[in-house]
PDB file of C-alpha atoms in Angstrom:
ATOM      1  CA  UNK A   1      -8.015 -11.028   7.245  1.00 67.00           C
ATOM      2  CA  UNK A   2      -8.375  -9.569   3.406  1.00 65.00           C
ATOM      3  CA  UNK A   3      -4.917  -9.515   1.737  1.00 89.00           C
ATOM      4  CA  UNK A   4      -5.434  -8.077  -1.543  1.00 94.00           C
ATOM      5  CA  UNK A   5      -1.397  -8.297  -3.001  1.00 95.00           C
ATOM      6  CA  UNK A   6      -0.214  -6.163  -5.705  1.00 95.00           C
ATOM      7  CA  UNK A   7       2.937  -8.175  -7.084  1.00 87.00           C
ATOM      8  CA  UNK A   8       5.577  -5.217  -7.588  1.00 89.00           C
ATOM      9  CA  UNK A   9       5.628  -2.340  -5.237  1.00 92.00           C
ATOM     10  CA  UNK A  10       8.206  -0.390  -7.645  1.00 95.00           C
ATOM     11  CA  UNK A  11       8.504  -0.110 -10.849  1.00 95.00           C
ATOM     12  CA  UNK A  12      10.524   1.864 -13.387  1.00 97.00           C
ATOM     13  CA  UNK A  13      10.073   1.692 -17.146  1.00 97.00           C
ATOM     14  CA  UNK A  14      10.894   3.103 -20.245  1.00 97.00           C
ATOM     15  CA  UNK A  15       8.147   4.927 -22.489  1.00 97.00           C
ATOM     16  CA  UNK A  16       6.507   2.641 -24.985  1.00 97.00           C
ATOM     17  CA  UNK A  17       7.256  -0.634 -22.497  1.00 97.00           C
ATOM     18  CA  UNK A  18       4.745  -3.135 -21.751  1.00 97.00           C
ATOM     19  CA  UNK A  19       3.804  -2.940 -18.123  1.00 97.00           C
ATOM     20  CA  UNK A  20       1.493  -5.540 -16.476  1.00 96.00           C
ATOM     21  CA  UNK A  21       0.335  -4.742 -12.780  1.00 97.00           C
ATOM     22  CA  UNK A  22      -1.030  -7.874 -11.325  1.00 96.00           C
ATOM     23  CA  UNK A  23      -3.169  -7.828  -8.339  1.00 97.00           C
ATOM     24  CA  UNK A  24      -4.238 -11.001  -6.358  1.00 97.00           C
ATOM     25  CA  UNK A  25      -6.589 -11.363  -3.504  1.00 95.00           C
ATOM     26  CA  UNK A  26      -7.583 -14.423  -1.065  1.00 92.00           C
ATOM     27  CA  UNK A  27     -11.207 -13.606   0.107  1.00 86.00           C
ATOM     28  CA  UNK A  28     -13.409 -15.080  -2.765  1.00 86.00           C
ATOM     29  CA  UNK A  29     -14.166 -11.459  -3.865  1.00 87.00           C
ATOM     30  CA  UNK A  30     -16.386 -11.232  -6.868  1.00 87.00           C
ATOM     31  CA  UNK A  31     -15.874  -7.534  -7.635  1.00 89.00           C
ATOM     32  CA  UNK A  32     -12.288  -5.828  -8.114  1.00 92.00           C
ATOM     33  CA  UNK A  33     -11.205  -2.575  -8.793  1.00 94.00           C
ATOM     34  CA  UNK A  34      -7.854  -0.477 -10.572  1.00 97.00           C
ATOM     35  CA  UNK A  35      -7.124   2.894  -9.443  1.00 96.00           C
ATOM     36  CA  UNK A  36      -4.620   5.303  -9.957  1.00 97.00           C
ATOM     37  CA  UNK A  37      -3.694   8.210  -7.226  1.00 96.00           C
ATOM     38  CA  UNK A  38      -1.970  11.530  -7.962  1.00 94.00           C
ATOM     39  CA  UNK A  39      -1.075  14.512  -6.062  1.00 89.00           C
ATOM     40  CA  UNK A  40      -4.191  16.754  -6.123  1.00 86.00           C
ATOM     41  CA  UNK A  41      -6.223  14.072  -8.513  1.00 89.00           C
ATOM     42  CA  UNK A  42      -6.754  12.252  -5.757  1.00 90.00           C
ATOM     43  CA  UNK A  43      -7.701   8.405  -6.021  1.00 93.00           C
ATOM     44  CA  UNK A  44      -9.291   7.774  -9.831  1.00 94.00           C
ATOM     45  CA  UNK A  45     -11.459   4.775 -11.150  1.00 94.00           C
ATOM     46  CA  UNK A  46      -9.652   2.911 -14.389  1.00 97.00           C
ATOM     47  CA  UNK A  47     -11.115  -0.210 -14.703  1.00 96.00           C
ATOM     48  CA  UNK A  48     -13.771  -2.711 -12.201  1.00 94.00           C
ATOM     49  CA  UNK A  49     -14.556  -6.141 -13.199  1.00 93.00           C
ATOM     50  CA  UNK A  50     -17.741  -7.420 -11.452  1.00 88.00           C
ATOM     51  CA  UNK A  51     -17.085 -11.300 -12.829  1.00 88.00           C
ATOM     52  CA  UNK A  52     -14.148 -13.658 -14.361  1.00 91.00           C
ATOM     53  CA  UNK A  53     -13.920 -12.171 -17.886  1.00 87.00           C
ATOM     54  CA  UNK A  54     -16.321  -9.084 -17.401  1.00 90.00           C
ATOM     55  CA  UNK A  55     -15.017  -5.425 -17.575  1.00 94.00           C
ATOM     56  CA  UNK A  56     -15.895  -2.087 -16.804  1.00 93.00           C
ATOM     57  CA  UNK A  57     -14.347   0.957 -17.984  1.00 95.00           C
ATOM     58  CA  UNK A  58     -13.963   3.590 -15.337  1.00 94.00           C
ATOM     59  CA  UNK A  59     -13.249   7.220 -15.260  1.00 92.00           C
ATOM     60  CA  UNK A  60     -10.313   7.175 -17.099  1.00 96.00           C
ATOM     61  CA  UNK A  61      -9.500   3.959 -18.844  1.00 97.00           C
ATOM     62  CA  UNK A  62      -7.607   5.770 -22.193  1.00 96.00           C
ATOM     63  CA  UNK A  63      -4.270   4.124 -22.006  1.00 96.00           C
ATOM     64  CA  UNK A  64      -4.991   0.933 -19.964  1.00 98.00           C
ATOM     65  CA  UNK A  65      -6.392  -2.226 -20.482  1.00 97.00           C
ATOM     66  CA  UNK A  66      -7.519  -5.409 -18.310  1.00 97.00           C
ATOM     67  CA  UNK A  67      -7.375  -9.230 -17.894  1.00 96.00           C
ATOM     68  CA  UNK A  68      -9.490 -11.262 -15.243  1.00 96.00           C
ATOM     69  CA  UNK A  69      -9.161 -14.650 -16.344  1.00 94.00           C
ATOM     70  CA  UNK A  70      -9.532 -15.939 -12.818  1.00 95.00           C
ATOM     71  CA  UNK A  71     -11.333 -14.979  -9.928  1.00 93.00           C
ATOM     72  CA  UNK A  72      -8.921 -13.935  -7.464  1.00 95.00           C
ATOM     73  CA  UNK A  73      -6.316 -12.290  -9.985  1.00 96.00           C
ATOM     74  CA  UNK A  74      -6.738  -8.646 -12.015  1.00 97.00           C
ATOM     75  CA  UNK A  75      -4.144  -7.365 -14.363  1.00 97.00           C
ATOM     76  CA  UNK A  76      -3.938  -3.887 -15.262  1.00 97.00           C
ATOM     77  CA  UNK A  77      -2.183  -3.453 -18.420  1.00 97.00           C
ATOM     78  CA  UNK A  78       0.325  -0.328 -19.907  1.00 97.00           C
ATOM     79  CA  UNK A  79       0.114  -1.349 -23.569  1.00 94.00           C
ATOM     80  CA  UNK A  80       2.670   1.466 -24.432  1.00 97.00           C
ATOM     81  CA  UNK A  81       4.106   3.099 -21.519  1.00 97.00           C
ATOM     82  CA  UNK A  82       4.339   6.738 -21.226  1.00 97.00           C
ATOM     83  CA  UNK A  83       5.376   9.413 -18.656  1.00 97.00           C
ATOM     84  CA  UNK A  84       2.186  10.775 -18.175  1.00 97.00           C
ATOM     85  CA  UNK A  85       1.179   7.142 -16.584  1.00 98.00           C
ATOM     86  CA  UNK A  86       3.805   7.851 -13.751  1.00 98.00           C
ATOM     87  CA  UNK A  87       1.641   7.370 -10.781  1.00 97.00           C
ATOM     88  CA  UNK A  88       0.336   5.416  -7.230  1.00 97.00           C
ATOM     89  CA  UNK A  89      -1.724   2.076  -8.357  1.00 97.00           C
ATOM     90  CA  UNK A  90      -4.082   0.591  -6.508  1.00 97.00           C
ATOM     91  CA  UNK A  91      -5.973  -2.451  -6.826  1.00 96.00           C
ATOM     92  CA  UNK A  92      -9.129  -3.361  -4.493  1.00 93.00           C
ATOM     93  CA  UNK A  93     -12.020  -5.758  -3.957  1.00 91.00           C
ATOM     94  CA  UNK A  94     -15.357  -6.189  -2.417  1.00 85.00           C
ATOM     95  CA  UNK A  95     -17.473  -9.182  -2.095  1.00 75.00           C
ATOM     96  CA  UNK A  96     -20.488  -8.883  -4.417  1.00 67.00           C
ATOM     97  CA  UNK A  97     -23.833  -6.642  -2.977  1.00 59.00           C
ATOM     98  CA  UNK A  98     -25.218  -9.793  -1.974  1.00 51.00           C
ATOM     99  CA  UNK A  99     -22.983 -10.238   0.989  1.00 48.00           C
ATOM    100  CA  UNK A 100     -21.915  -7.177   2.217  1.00 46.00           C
ATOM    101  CA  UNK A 101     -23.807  -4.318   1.083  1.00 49.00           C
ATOM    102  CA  UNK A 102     -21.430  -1.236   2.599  1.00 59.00           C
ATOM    103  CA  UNK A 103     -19.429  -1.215  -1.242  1.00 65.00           C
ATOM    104  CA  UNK A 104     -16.534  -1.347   1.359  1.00 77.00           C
ATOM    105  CA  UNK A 105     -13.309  -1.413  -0.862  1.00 84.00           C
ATOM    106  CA  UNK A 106      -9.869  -3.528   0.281  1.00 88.00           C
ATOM    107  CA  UNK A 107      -6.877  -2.408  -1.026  1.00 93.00           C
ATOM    108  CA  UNK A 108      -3.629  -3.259  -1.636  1.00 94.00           C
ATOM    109  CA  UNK A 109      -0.095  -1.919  -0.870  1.00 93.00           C
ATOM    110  CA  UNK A 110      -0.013   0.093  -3.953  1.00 95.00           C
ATOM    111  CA  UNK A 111       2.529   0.028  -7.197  1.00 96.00           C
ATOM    112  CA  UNK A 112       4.498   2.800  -7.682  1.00 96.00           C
ATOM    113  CA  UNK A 113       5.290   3.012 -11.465  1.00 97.00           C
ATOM    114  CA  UNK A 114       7.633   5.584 -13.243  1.00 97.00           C
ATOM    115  CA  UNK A 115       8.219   6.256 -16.780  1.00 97.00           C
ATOM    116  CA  UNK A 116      11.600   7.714 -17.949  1.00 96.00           C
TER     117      UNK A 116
ATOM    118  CA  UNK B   1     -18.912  20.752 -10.382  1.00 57.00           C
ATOM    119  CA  UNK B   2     -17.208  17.694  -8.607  1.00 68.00           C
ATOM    120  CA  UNK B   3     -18.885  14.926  -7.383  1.00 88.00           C
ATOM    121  CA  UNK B   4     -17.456  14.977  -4.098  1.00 93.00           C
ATOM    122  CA  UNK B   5     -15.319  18.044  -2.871  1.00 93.00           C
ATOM    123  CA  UNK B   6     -12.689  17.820  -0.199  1.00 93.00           C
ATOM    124  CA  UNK B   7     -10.567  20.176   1.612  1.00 84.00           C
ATOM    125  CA  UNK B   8      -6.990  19.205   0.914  1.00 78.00           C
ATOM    126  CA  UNK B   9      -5.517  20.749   3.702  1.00 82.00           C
ATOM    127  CA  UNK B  10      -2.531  19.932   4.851  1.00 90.00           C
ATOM    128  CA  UNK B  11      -4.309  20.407   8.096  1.00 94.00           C
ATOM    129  CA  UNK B  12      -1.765  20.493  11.555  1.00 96.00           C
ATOM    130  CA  UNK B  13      -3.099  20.414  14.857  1.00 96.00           C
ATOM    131  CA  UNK B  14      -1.373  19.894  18.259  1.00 97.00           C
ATOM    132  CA  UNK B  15      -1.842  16.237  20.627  1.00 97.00           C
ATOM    133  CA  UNK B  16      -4.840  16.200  21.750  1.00 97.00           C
ATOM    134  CA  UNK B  17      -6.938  18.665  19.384  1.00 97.00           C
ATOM    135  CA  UNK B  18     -10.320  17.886  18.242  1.00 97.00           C
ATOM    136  CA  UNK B  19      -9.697  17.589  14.412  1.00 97.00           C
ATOM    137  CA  UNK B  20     -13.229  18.063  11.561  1.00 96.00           C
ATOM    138  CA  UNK B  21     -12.732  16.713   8.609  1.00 97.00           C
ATOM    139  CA  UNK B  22     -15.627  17.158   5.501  1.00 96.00           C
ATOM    140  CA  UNK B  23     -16.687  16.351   2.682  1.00 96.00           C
ATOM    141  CA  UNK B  24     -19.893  18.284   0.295  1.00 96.00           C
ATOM    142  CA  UNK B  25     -21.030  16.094  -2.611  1.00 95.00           C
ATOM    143  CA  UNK B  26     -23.860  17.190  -4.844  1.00 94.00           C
ATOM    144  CA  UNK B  27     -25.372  14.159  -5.788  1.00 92.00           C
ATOM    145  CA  UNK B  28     -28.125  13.122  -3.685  1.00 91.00           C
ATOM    146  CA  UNK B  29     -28.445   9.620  -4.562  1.00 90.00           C
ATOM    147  CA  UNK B  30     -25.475   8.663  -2.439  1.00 91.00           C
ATOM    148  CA  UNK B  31     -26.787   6.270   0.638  1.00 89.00           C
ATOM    149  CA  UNK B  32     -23.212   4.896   1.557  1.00 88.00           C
ATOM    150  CA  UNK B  33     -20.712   6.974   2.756  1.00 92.00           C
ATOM    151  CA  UNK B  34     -16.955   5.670   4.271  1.00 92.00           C
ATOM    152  CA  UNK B  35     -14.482   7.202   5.570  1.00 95.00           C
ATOM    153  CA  UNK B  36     -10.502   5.468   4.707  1.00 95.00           C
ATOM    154  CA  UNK B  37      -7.606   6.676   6.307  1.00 97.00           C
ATOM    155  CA  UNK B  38      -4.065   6.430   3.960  1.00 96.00           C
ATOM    156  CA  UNK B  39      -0.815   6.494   5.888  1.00 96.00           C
ATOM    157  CA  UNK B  40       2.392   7.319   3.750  1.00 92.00           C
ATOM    158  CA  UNK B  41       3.393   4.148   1.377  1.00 89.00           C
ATOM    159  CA  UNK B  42       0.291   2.348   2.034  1.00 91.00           C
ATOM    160  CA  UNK B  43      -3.286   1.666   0.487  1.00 93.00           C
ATOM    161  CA  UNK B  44      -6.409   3.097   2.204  1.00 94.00           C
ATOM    162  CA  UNK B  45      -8.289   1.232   4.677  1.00 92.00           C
ATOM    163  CA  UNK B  46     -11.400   1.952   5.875  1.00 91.00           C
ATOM    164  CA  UNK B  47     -12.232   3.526   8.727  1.00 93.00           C
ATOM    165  CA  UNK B  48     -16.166   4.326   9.623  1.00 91.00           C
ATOM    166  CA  UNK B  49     -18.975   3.812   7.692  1.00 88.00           C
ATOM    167  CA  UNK B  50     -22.529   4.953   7.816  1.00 88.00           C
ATOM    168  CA  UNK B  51     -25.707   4.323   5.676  1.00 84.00           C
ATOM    169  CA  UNK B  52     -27.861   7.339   5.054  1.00 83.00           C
ATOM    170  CA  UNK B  53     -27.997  10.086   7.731  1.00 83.00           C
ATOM    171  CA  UNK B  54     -26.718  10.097  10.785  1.00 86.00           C
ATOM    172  CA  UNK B  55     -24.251   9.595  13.273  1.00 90.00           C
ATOM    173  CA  UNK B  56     -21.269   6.630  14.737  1.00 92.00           C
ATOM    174  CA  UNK B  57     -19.045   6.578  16.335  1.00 94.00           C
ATOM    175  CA  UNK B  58     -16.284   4.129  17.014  1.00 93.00           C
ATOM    176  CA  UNK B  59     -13.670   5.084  20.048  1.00 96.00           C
ATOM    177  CA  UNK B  60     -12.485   8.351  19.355  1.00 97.00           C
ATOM    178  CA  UNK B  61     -13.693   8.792  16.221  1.00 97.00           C
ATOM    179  CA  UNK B  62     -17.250  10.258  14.763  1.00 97.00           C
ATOM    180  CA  UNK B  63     -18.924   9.824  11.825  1.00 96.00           C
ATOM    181  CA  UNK B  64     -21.523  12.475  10.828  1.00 96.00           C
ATOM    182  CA  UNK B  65     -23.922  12.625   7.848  1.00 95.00           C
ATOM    183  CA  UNK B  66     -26.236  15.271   6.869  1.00 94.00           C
ATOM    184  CA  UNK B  67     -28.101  14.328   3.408  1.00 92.00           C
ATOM    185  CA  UNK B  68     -30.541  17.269   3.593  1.00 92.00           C
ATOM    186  CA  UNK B  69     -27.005  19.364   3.242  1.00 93.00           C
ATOM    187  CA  UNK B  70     -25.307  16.606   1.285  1.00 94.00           C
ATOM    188  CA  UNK B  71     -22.425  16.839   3.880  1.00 94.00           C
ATOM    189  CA  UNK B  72     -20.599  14.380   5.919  1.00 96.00           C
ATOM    190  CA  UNK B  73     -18.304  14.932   8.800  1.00 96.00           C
ATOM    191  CA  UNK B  74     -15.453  12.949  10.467  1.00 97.00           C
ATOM    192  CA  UNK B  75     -14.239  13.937  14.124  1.00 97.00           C
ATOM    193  CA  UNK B  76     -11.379  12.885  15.821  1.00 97.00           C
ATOM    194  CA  UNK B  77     -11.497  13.114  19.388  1.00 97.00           C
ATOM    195  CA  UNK B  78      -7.819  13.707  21.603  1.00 97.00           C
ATOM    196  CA  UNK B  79      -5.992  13.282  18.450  1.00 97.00           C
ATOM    197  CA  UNK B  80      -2.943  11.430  18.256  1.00 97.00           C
ATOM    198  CA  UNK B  81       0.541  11.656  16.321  1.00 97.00           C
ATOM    199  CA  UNK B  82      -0.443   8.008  15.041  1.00 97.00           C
ATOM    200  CA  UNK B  83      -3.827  10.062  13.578  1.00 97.00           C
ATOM    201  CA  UNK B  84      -0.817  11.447  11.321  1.00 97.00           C
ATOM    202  CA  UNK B  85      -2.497  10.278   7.476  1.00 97.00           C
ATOM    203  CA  UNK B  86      -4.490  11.422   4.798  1.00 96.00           C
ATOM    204  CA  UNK B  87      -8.211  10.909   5.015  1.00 97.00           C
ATOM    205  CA  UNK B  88     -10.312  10.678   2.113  1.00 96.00           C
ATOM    206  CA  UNK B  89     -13.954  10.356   2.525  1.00 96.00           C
ATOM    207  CA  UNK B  90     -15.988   7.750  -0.365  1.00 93.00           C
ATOM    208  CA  UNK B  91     -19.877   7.278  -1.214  1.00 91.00           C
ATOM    209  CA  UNK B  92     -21.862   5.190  -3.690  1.00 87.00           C
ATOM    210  CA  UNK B  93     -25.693   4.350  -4.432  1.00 83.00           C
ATOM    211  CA  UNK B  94     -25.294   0.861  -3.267  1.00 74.00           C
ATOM    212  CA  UNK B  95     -22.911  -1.924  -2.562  1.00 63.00           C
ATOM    213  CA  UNK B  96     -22.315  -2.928  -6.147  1.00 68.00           C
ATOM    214  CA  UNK B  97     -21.431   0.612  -7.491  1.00 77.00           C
ATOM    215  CA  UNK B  98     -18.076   1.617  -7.297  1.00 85.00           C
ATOM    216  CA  UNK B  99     -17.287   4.117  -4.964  1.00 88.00           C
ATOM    217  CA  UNK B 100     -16.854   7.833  -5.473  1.00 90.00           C
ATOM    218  CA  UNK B 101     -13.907   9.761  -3.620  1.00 93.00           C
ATOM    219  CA  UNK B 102     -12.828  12.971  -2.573  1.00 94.00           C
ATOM    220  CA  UNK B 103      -9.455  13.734  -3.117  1.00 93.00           C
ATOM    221  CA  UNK B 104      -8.621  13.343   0.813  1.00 94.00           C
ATOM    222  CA  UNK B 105      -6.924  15.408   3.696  1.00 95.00           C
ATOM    223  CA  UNK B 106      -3.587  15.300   4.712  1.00 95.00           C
ATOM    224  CA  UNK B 107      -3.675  15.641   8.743  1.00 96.00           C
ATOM    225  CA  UNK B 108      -0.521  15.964  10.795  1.00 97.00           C
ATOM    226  CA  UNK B 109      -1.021  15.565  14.595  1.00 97.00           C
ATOM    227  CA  UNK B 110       2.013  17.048  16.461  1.00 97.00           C
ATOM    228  CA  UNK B 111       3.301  16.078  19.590  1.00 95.00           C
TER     229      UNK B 111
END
């Protein structure tokens, strides 16, 4: 089976902390994927990396940044926390097109992060 | 306009109800389109998939998708209290793209 692990399933910081969300998975998956879900936002696209060291910016990527040094492991990244970044993360991957061409997306358990 | 609208509900139905779920989107590019189902605390997984137009259907559930009206469609047959989760319907333009979600359904099955 996929595991796709998100290290911390709760968090709670203070505004203008560092926050690193790390997200590991076991399946060889080229392509992996940061979202963040909200009430009534529903699920929203940060970042994607398609490779070790490539990037993508997503729908909303103001705020975060990235770190795929290694295949299996993406990092989101809270440079300066603040409350508005209280939310559901979510971390996924898909093997590349090549492979499996349904796109279908394995998550993880989520991180839920608040900001006093 | 959005991408891809989605009812929110909450939607409650008794046991054994047939339950629609749907999605519109307005781009007609889309070829993939998934269905994940989200139970409290938990990440999605998926839960039927179909490529273009068309129907599947897996056990109880069906999978319905009508690109002339850029509308897709998920039944659930004799509906359970485990059916109890939001559903959030996804598409893309092909495997590599990242996918495009609605902002899901919250269903509660009552026994």
């Amino acid at each position: 089976d996929v595991k796709v692990t998100q290290s911390s399933r709760y968090l709670v910081k203070r505004t203008g902390e560092k926050v690193f969300l790390e997200c590991v998975q076991d399946m060889d998956h080229e392509n992996m994927f940061w979202y963040r879900q909200d009430p009534g936002l529903g699920l929203r696209l940060i970042y994607f990396s398609y490779d070790v060291k490539m990037k993508e910016k997503g729908d909303i990527p103001e705020g975060y940044s990235v770190s795929r040094e290694k295949k299996e492991r993406f990092s989101l990244i809270l440079e300066s926390a603040s409350t508005n970044q209280t939310s559901m993360y979510l971390c996924a991957s898909t093997p590349p097109s090549g492979r499996v061409d349904t796109g279908e997306l394995f998550f993880g358990e989520g991180s839920r992060l608040t900001v006093l | 306009q959005k991408e891809v609208e989605q009812d929110p509900g909450p939607l409650s139905v008794p046991e054994g109800a047939i339950v629609s779920l749907n999605c519109t989107y307005s781009n007609s590019a889309f070829q993939y389109f998934m269905w994940y189902r989200q139970y409290s605390r938990k990440g999605p997984e998926l839960l039927m998939y179909t490529y273009s137009s068309g129907n599947k259907e897996d056990g109880r559930f069906t999978a319905q998708v009508d690109k002339s009206s850029k509308y897709i469609s998920l039944f659930i047959r004799d509906s359970q209290p485990s059916d109890s989760a939001t559903y959030l319907c996804a598409m893309t333009f092909s495997g590599n793209t990242p996918l495009v979600f609605g902002k899901g359904t919250r269903l509660s099955v009552i026994a």
